[in-house]
PDB file of C-alpha atoms in Angstrom:
ATOM      1  CA  MET A   1      79.408  53.803  90.461  1.00 52.00           C
ATOM      2  CA  LYS A   2      79.194  50.350  91.339  1.00 52.00           C
ATOM      3  CA  LEU A   3      81.937  47.814  91.827  1.00 50.00           C
ATOM      4  CA  ASN A   4      82.092  44.280  90.577  1.00 57.00           C
ATOM      5  CA  PRO A   5      82.769  41.863  93.152  1.00 57.00           C
ATOM      6  CA  LYS A   6      86.460  41.379  91.861  1.00 56.00           C
ATOM      7  CA  ASP A   7      86.902  45.163  91.899  1.00 57.00           C
ATOM      8  CA  ARG A   8      85.478  45.457  95.450  1.00 56.00           C
ATOM      9  CA  LYS A   9      87.856  42.726  96.559  1.00 57.00           C
ATOM     10  CA  TRP A  10      90.747  44.618  95.510  1.00 56.00           C
ATOM     11  CA  PHE A  11      89.786  47.844  96.512  1.00 52.00           C
ATOM     12  CA  ILE A  12      88.982  46.140 100.247  1.00 56.00           C
ATOM     13  CA  THR A  13      92.854  44.536 100.061  1.00 58.00           C
ATOM     14  CA  GLY A  14      94.442  47.976  99.344  1.00 55.00           C
ATOM     15  CA  ALA A  15      92.803  50.063 102.058  1.00 51.00           C
ATOM     16  CA  ALA A  16      93.541  47.521 104.462  1.00 49.00           C
ATOM     17  CA  LEU A  17      97.321  47.523 103.548  1.00 48.00           C
ATOM     18  CA  LEU A  18      97.307  51.088 103.748  1.00 46.00           C
ATOM     19  CA  LEU A  19      95.821  51.831 107.179  1.00 46.00           C
ATOM     20  CA  THR A  20      98.399  49.106 108.457  1.00 50.00           C
ATOM     21  CA  ALA A  21     101.671  50.453 106.803  1.00 47.00           C
ATOM     22  CA  THR A  22     104.628  52.359 108.829  1.00 50.00           C
ATOM     23  CA  PRO A  23     105.320  55.780 108.228  1.00 51.00           C
ATOM     24  CA  SER A  24     107.360  55.408 105.139  1.00 51.00           C
ATOM     25  CA  PHE A  25     107.318  56.472 101.652  1.00 49.00           C
ATOM     26  CA  ALA A  26     109.512  56.080  98.290  1.00 49.00           C
ATOM     27  CA  LEU A  27     112.211  58.194  97.173  1.00 48.00           C
ATOM     28  CA  PHE A  28     112.207  59.615  94.154  1.00 51.00           C
ATOM     29  CA  GLY A  29     109.292  58.330  93.167  1.00 54.00           C
ATOM     30  CA  ILE A  30     110.743  54.715  92.838  1.00 51.00           C
ATOM     31  CA  GLY A  31     108.840  52.522  94.987  1.00 51.00           C
ATOM     32  CA  ASP A  32     111.242  49.704  95.391  1.00 54.00           C
ATOM     33  CA  ILE A  33     113.564  52.514  98.200  1.00 55.00           C
ATOM     34  CA  VAL A  34     111.589  52.893 101.246  1.00 56.00           C
ATOM     35  CA  PHE A  35     112.387  55.580 103.750  1.00 54.00           C
ATOM     36  CA  ASP A  36     111.896  55.143 107.407  1.00 61.00           C
ATOM     37  CA  PRO A  37     112.470  58.004 109.726  1.00 66.00           C
ATOM     38  CA  THR A  38     111.736  56.116 112.409  1.00 70.00           C
ATOM     39  CA  SER A  39     114.893  53.681 112.033  1.00 70.00           C
ATOM     40  CA  TYR A  40     116.650  56.496 110.862  1.00 63.00           C
ATOM     41  CA  ALA A  41     116.199  58.723 113.909  1.00 70.00           C
ATOM     42  CA  SER A  42     117.399  55.527 115.937  1.00 75.00           C
ATOM     43  CA  LEU A  43     120.257  55.379 114.208  1.00 74.00           C
ATOM     44  CA  VAL A  44     121.290  58.739 114.301  1.00 71.00           C
ATOM     45  CA  SER A  45     120.677  58.049 118.392  1.00 78.00           C
ATOM     46  CA  GLN A  46     123.431  55.522 118.540  1.00 80.00           C
ATOM     47  CA  LEU A  47     125.797  57.083 116.061  1.00 80.00           C
ATOM     48  CA  THR A  48     125.490  60.289 118.577  1.00 83.00           C
ATOM     49  CA  THR A  49     126.299  57.770 121.386  1.00 85.00           C
ATOM     50  CA  ILE A  50     129.056  55.776 120.080  1.00 85.00           C
ATOM     51  CA  THR A  51     130.714  58.872 118.815  1.00 84.00           C
ATOM     52  CA  GLN A  52     130.594  60.401 122.272  1.00 81.00           C
ATOM     53  CA  GLN A  53     131.802  56.990 123.957  1.00 80.00           C
ATOM     54  CA  TYR A  54     134.769  57.219 121.598  1.00 76.00           C
ATOM     55  CA  ASN A  55     135.803  60.583 122.124  1.00 75.00           C
ATOM     56  CA  MET A  56     135.674  59.479 125.855  1.00 73.00           C
ATOM     57  CA  LEU A  57     137.781  56.652 125.295  1.00 70.00           C
ATOM     58  CA  LYS A  58     139.996  58.667 123.264  1.00 68.00           C
ATOM     59  CA  ASN A  59     140.745  61.646 125.708  1.00 65.00           C
ATOM     60  CA  ASN A  60     141.341  58.514 128.482  1.00 62.00           C
ATOM     61  CA  ILE A  61     143.776  56.508 126.371  1.00 60.00           C
ATOM     62  CA  GLU A  62     145.804  60.130 124.784  1.00 59.00           C
ATOM     63  CA  HIS A  63     145.504  62.681 127.523  1.00 59.00           C
ATOM     64  CA  PHE A  64     146.494  62.651 131.281  1.00 57.00           C
ATOM     65  CA  SER A  65     146.481  66.133 131.950  1.00 56.00           C
ATOM     66  CA  LEU A  66     147.444  64.950 135.998  1.00 56.00           C
ATOM     67  CA  LYS A  67     150.305  62.953 135.177  1.00 62.00           C
ATOM     68  CA  GLN A  68     152.879  65.060 137.455  1.00 59.00           C
ATOM     69  CA  GLN A  69     150.982  64.036 140.716  1.00 54.00           C
ATOM     70  CA  TRP A  70     152.732  60.646 140.251  1.00 58.00           C
ATOM     71  CA  GLN A  71     156.604  62.268 139.742  1.00 63.00           C
ATOM     72  CA  THR A  72     158.704  61.166 142.106  1.00 64.00           C
ATOM     73  CA  THR A  73     162.501  61.540 142.897  1.00 61.00           C
ATOM     74  CA  LEU A  74     165.359  59.661 141.672  1.00 60.00           C
ATOM     75  CA  THR A  75     167.904  59.783 144.827  1.00 65.00           C
ATOM     76  CA  ALA A  76     171.769  60.340 143.414  1.00 66.00           C
ATOM     77  CA  LEU A  77     174.297  58.200 144.799  1.00 69.00           C
ATOM     78  CA  LYS A  78     177.550  60.679 145.681  1.00 75.00           C
ATOM     79  CA  ASN A  79     180.740  58.904 144.990  1.00 80.00           C
ATOM     80  CA  VAL A  80     182.498  57.624 148.271  1.00 84.00           C
ATOM     81  CA  ASN A  81     186.028  59.335 148.495  1.00 89.00           C
ATOM     82  CA  VAL A  82     187.882  57.340 151.437  1.00 89.00           C
ATOM     83  CA  ALA A  83     190.733  59.342 152.740  1.00 92.00           C
ATOM     84  CA  ASN A  84     194.135  57.808 152.154  1.00 90.00           C
ATOM     85  CA  MET A  85     196.712  59.691 154.150  1.00 92.00           C
ATOM     86  CA  PHE A  86     199.485  56.849 154.192  1.00 92.00           C
ATOM     87  CA  GLY A  87     198.433  54.353 151.491  1.00 91.00           C
ATOM     88  CA  GLU A  88     196.280  52.708 154.307  1.00 92.00           C
ATOM     89  CA  THR A  89     193.001  52.803 151.783  1.00 91.00           C
ATOM     90  CA  ASN A  90     194.376  52.037 148.411  1.00 92.00           C
ATOM     91  CA  GLY A  91     191.973  51.432 146.061  1.00 91.00           C
ATOM     92  CA  MET A  92     189.069  52.269 148.442  1.00 92.00           C
ATOM     93  CA  SER A  93     187.541  54.897 146.460  1.00 92.00           C
ATOM     94  CA  ILE A  94     187.963  52.951 142.952  1.00 93.00           C
ATOM     95  CA  ALA A  95     186.129  49.617 145.041  1.00 93.00           C
ATOM     96  CA  PHE A  96     183.545  51.782 146.403  1.00 92.00           C
ATOM     97  CA  ASN A  97     182.327  53.449 143.306  1.00 90.00           C
ATOM     98  CA  THR A  98     183.185  50.984 140.637  1.00 90.00           C
ATOM     99  CA  ASN A  99     182.634  47.303 139.975  1.00 90.00           C
ATOM    100  CA  SER A 100     186.667  46.167 140.445  1.00 93.00           C
ATOM    101  CA  PRO A 101     187.385  43.098 142.670  1.00 93.00           C
ATOM    102  CA  THR A 102     190.902  44.065 141.923  1.00 94.00           C
ATOM    103  CA  ALA A 103     190.335  47.218 144.034  1.00 94.00           C
ATOM    104  CA  SER A 104     188.124  45.524 146.491  1.00 94.00           C
ATOM    105  CA  SER A 105     190.782  42.660 147.253  1.00 93.00           C
ATOM    106  CA  THR A 106     193.995  45.714 147.101  1.00 92.00           C
ATOM    107  CA  GLY A 107     191.744  48.133 149.529  1.00 93.00           C
ATOM    108  CA  TRP A 108     190.956  44.999 151.908  1.00 94.00           C
ATOM    109  CA  LYS A 109     194.263  43.939 152.472  1.00 92.00           C
ATOM    110  CA  SER A 110     195.708  47.632 152.702  1.00 92.00           C
ATOM    111  CA  ALA A 111     193.029  48.213 155.489  1.00 92.00           C
ATOM    112  CA  THR A 112     193.319  45.053 157.554  1.00 92.00           C
ATOM    113  CA  VAL A 113     195.886  43.502 160.015  1.00 90.00           C
ATOM    114  CA  PRO A 114     197.474  40.567 158.029  1.00 89.00           C
ATOM    115  CA  VAL A 115     198.342  37.309 159.617  1.00 89.00           C
ATOM    116  CA  LYS A 116     202.013  36.832 159.732  1.00 86.00           C
ATOM    117  CA  SER A 117     203.271  33.596 157.789  1.00 85.00           C
ATOM    118  CA  SER A 118     205.266  32.698 161.061  1.00 84.00           C
ATOM    119  CA  ALA A 119     202.178  31.995 162.755  1.00 86.00           C
ATOM    120  CA  SER A 120     201.691  28.723 160.559  1.00 86.00           C
ATOM    121  CA  SER A 121     203.962  26.974 162.532  1.00 86.00           C
ATOM    122  CA  TYR A 122     202.275  28.214 165.908  1.00 87.00           C
ATOM    123  CA  LEU A 123     198.516  27.611 164.264  1.00 87.00           C
ATOM    124  CA  GLN A 124     199.809  23.956 162.925  1.00 87.00           C
ATOM    125  CA  GLY A 125     200.109  22.728 166.535  1.00 87.00           C
ATOM    126  CA  GLN A 126     196.423  23.859 167.694  1.00 87.00           C
ATOM    127  CA  THR A 127     193.103  21.578 167.477  1.00 91.00           C
ATOM    128  CA  LEU A 128     190.055  22.736 165.395  1.00 90.00           C
ATOM    129  CA  GLY A 129     187.699  24.257 168.031  1.00 88.00           C
ATOM    130  CA  SER A 130     190.344  25.998 169.811  1.00 88.00           C
ATOM    131  CA  PRO A 131     190.138  29.901 170.370  1.00 86.00           C
ATOM    132  CA  GLN A 132     193.324  30.037 167.707  1.00 87.00           C
ATOM    133  CA  MET A 133     191.401  28.292 165.367  1.00 90.00           C
ATOM    134  CA  ALA A 134     187.960  30.016 165.324  1.00 91.00           C
ATOM    135  CA  GLN A 135     189.901  33.313 165.682  1.00 90.00           C
ATOM    136  CA  LEU A 136     191.746  32.382 161.852  1.00 91.00           C
ATOM    137  CA  ALA A 137     188.616  30.683 160.417  1.00 92.00           C
ATOM    138  CA  MET A 138     186.556  34.449 160.804  1.00 92.00           C
ATOM    139  CA  ILE A 139     189.541  35.841 159.573  1.00 92.00           C
ATOM    140  CA  GLU A 140     189.394  33.720 156.612  1.00 92.00           C
ATOM    141  CA  MET A 141     185.784  34.287 156.302  1.00 93.00           C
ATOM    142  CA  SER A 142     186.449  37.899 156.793  1.00 93.00           C
ATOM    143  CA  ASP A 143     188.637  38.058 154.243  1.00 93.00           C
ATOM    144  CA  SER A 144     186.574  36.276 151.598  1.00 92.00           C
ATOM    145  CA  VAL A 145     183.261  38.244 152.039  1.00 93.00           C
ATOM    146  CA  SER A 146     184.303  41.829 152.906  1.00 94.00           C
ATOM    147  CA  PRO A 147     185.973  42.378 149.635  1.00 93.00           C
ATOM    148  CA  ASP A 148     183.087  40.935 147.525  1.00 93.00           C
ATOM    149  CA  CYS A 149     180.129  43.267 149.613  1.00 94.00           C
ATOM    150  CA  ILE A 150     182.682  46.001 148.889  1.00 93.00           C
ATOM    151  CA  THR A 151     182.338  44.838 145.054  1.00 93.00           C
ATOM    152  CA  ALA A 152     178.329  45.006 145.266  1.00 92.00           C
ATOM    153  CA  VAL A 153     178.573  48.295 146.684  1.00 91.00           C
ATOM    154  CA  GLY A 154     180.670  49.775 143.717  1.00 91.00           C
ATOM    155  CA  ALA A 155     178.900  47.681 141.322  1.00 90.00           C
ATOM    156  CA  TYR A 156     175.473  48.906 142.348  1.00 89.00           C
ATOM    157  CA  ARG A 157     176.607  52.400 142.357  1.00 86.00           C
ATOM    158  CA  SER A 158     178.238  52.392 139.194  1.00 86.00           C
ATOM    159  CA  ALA A 159     175.188  50.610 137.373  1.00 83.00           C
ATOM    160  CA  ARG A 160     172.739  53.387 139.322  1.00 80.00           C
ATOM    161  CA  MET A 161     174.657  56.304 137.245  1.00 78.00           C
ATOM    162  CA  GLN A 162     174.928  54.112 134.356  1.00 77.00           C
ATOM    163  CA  ASN A 163     170.858  53.601 134.882  1.00 79.00           C
ATOM    164  CA  SER A 164     170.332  57.259 135.459  1.00 78.00           C
ATOM    165  CA  THR A 165     169.646  58.221 131.895  1.00 80.00           C
ATOM    166  CA  ALA A 166     167.117  55.374 130.848  1.00 82.00           C
ATOM    167  CA  ASN A 167     165.357  56.225 134.299  1.00 81.00           C
ATOM    168  CA  SER A 168     165.032  60.057 133.715  1.00 81.00           C
ATOM    169  CA  THR A 169     163.724  59.351 130.236  1.00 83.00           C
ATOM    170  CA  LEU A 170     161.140  56.708 131.125  1.00 84.00           C
ATOM    171  CA  ILE A 171     160.090  58.939 134.107  1.00 82.00           C
ATOM    172  CA  ALA A 172     160.084  61.851 131.369  1.00 82.00           C
ATOM    173  CA  ASN A 173     157.654  59.516 129.013  1.00 82.00           C
ATOM    174  CA  GLN A 174     155.283  58.304 131.594  1.00 80.00           C
ATOM    175  CA  LEU A 175     154.840  62.382 132.933  1.00 78.00           C
ATOM    176  CA  ASP A 176     153.818  63.263 129.686  1.00 80.00           C
ATOM    177  CA  GLY A 177     150.887  64.539 128.753  1.00 77.00           C
ATOM    178  CA  SER A 178     150.629  65.109 124.993  1.00 77.00           C
ATOM    179  CA  SER A 179     149.476  62.477 122.533  1.00 76.00           C
ATOM    180  CA  ALA A 180     152.892  61.357 121.709  1.00 75.00           C
ATOM    181  CA  THR A 181     153.429  58.669 124.098  1.00 79.00           C
ATOM    182  CA  ASN A 182     149.679  57.938 125.218  1.00 77.00           C
ATOM    183  CA  SER A 183     148.445  55.818 122.735  1.00 77.00           C
ATOM    184  CA  GLU A 184     147.286  52.402 124.743  1.00 75.00           C
ATOM    185  CA  VAL A 185     150.285  50.227 122.927  1.00 80.00           C
ATOM    186  CA  GLN A 186     152.787  53.238 124.220  1.00 81.00           C
ATOM    187  CA  GLN A 187     151.374  53.323 127.819  1.00 80.00           C
ATOM    188  CA  LEU A 188     151.491  49.328 127.652  1.00 83.00           C
ATOM    189  CA  ASN A 189     155.429  49.300 126.531  1.00 84.00           C
ATOM    190  CA  LEU A 190     155.987  52.132 129.358  1.00 83.00           C
ATOM    191  CA  LEU A 191     154.511  50.031 132.029  1.00 85.00           C
ATOM    192  CA  ASN A 192     156.631  46.909 130.578  1.00 86.00           C
ATOM    193  CA  ALA A 193     159.717  49.068 130.846  1.00 84.00           C
ATOM    194  CA  ALA A 194     159.209  50.564 134.112  1.00 85.00           C
ATOM    195  CA  GLU A 195     158.715  46.385 135.319  1.00 87.00           C
ATOM    196  CA  VAL A 196     161.996  45.328 133.764  1.00 84.00           C
ATOM    197  CA  GLN A 197     163.414  48.162 135.771  1.00 83.00           C
ATOM    198  CA  ARG A 198     162.057  47.463 138.934  1.00 86.00           C
ATOM    199  CA  MET A 199     163.086  44.007 138.403  1.00 87.00           C
ATOM    200  CA  SER A 200     166.384  44.917 137.467  1.00 85.00           C
ATOM    201  CA  GLU A 201     166.472  47.316 141.021  1.00 85.00           C
ATOM    202  CA  MET A 202     165.282  44.040 142.970  1.00 88.00           C
ATOM    203  CA  GLN A 203     167.953  42.187 141.821  1.00 86.00           C
ATOM    204  CA  ASN A 204     170.541  44.494 142.882  1.00 86.00           C
ATOM    205  CA  GLN A 205     169.068  44.945 146.151  1.00 87.00           C
ATOM    206  CA  GLY A 206     169.067  41.193 146.304  1.00 89.00           C
ATOM    207  CA  THR A 207     173.004  41.075 145.790  1.00 88.00           C
ATOM    208  CA  LEU A 208     173.581  43.815 148.338  1.00 89.00           C
ATOM    209  CA  GLN A 209     171.096  42.104 150.676  1.00 91.00           C
ATOM    210  CA  ALA A 210     173.610  38.955 150.137  1.00 90.00           C
ATOM    211  CA  CYS A 211     176.087  40.655 151.416  1.00 91.00           C
ATOM    212  CA  LEU A 212     174.460  41.881 154.118  1.00 90.00           C
ATOM    213  CA  ALA A 213     173.882  38.064 155.824  1.00 91.00           C
ATOM    214  CA  SER A 214     176.803  37.715 154.806  1.00 89.00           C
ATOM    215  CA  GLU A 215     178.448  39.834 156.819  1.00 90.00           C
ATOM    216  CA  MET A 216     176.255  39.347 159.515  1.00 91.00           C
ATOM    217  CA  ALA A 217     177.357  35.829 159.383  1.00 90.00           C
ATOM    218  CA  VAL A 218     180.981  36.891 159.985  1.00 89.00           C
ATOM    219  CA  THR A 219     180.126  39.779 163.099  1.00 90.00           C
ATOM    220  CA  ASN A 220     177.794  37.021 164.225  1.00 90.00           C
ATOM    221  CA  MET A 221     180.616  34.396 164.649  1.00 89.00           C
ATOM    222  CA  GLN A 222     182.894  37.073 166.112  1.00 88.00           C
ATOM    223  CA  GLN A 223     180.151  37.757 169.210  1.00 89.00           C
ATOM    224  CA  ARG A 224     179.792  34.251 169.610  1.00 88.00           C
ATOM    225  CA  ASN A 225     183.328  32.979 169.963  1.00 87.00           C
ATOM    226  CA  ALA A 226     184.215  36.165 172.517  1.00 88.00           C
ATOM    227  CA  ALA A 227     180.957  34.229 174.375  1.00 89.00           C
ATOM    228  CA  ALA A 228     182.249  30.581 173.970  1.00 87.00           C
ATOM    229  CA  THR A 229     186.193  31.968 175.311  1.00 84.00           C
ATOM    230  CA  ASP A 230     184.606  33.626 178.060  1.00 85.00           C
ATOM    231  CA  LEU A 231     182.521  30.753 179.097  1.00 87.00           C
ATOM    232  CA  ASN A 232     185.153  28.800 178.436  1.00 84.00           C
ATOM    233  CA  THR A 233     187.672  30.637 180.964  1.00 84.00           C
ATOM    234  CA  ALA A 234     185.090  30.861 183.599  1.00 84.00           C
ATOM    235  CA  VAL A 235     184.825  26.957 183.492  1.00 84.00           C
ATOM    236  CA  PHE A 236     188.707  26.760 183.520  1.00 82.00           C
ATOM    237  CA  VAL A 237     189.169  29.292 186.486  1.00 81.00           C
ATOM    238  CA  GLN A 238     186.415  27.492 188.237  1.00 81.00           C
ATOM    239  CA  THR A 239     188.205  24.239 187.683  1.00 81.00           C
ATOM    240  CA  GLN A 240     191.428  25.683 189.076  1.00 78.00           C
ATOM    241  CA  HIS A 241     190.311  27.235 192.031  1.00 75.00           C
ATOM    242  CA  ALA A 242     188.751  23.861 192.883  1.00 76.00           C
ATOM    243  CA  THR A 243     192.275  21.690 192.045  1.00 77.00           C
ATOM    244  CA  HIS A 244     195.065  24.209 194.011  1.00 69.00           C
ATOM    245  CA  ASP A 245     194.792  25.443 197.112  1.00 64.00           C
ATOM    246  CA  MET A 246     194.211  29.380 197.392  1.00 62.00           C
ATOM    247  CA  SER A 247     195.081  29.224 200.770  1.00 60.00           C
ATOM    248  CA  ALA A 248     198.337  30.710 202.567  1.00 59.00           C
ATOM    249  CA  ALA A 249     199.472  27.429 203.583  1.00 59.00           C
ATOM    250  CA  SER A 250     200.035  26.507 199.989  1.00 55.00           C
ATOM    251  CA  GLU A 251     201.675  29.516 198.858  1.00 59.00           C
ATOM    252  CA  ASP A 252     205.130  27.626 198.829  1.00 58.00           C
ATOM    253  CA  SER A 253     203.859  26.632 195.185  1.00 61.00           C
ATOM    254  CA  THR A 254     203.382  28.511 192.112  1.00 61.00           C
ATOM    255  CA  TRP A 255     200.410  28.330 189.746  1.00 62.00           C
ATOM    256  CA  GLN A 256     201.627  28.553 186.009  1.00 61.00           C
ATOM    257  CA  THR A 257     198.514  27.950 184.796  1.00 67.00           C
ATOM    258  CA  TYR A 258     196.351  30.884 186.649  1.00 62.00           C
ATOM    259  CA  LEU A 259     193.858  32.880 184.841  1.00 63.00           C
ATOM    260  CA  PRO A 260     192.081  36.247 186.383  1.00 60.00           C
TER     261      PRO A 260
END
């Protein structure tokens, strides 16, 4: 059959299109809907990879089967029971175990030697910087700092007992390996709760450290005053030795201010 030039042109064009077409074919005989096996295989591969990544992330988020390796023991504080045979430590047991400034003050007064009111007239005649005034200052500082520190210890013990349930619950949730408490949001909330508890513990520890520093200041004051008194005594004795003749020729006079 001989094709005219016009038909030959359309035939060559159609053949060229067929030779360059990708492996596609129409579905259900409808030419506009084309199925591409190559693209479908690529999509299936991508979907498989995404599914695997999702399952891996989901398993990491929801299941921590080795959480017990993080477990620690919350040290329980034993209640203090101070002996009180004759009322010499009234209130001390309460003060060391509860947040009670009144019990701390009462217990401290009962357990320490008071400065008698009759000492006022004697101390009024002393000058600032004298050993007597320094001792009085140390006593007054100790009477102020020590009851507060006892109260801080009692408050810490009391708070630790009150917070034991919250701490135990947090630990249980952190170590839970089920999906009930292991979503990403829940884990972040647990981290935030742990951080709040840690901050609270640091603040309580800071209060106790401040008390320790205060008590150390009072103790240092006592040691410093004792050292200064010894030094002043040595200077006084040396001065007296140089002023008063200790030889037998002067034994008729009595040294009234002698310090050994």
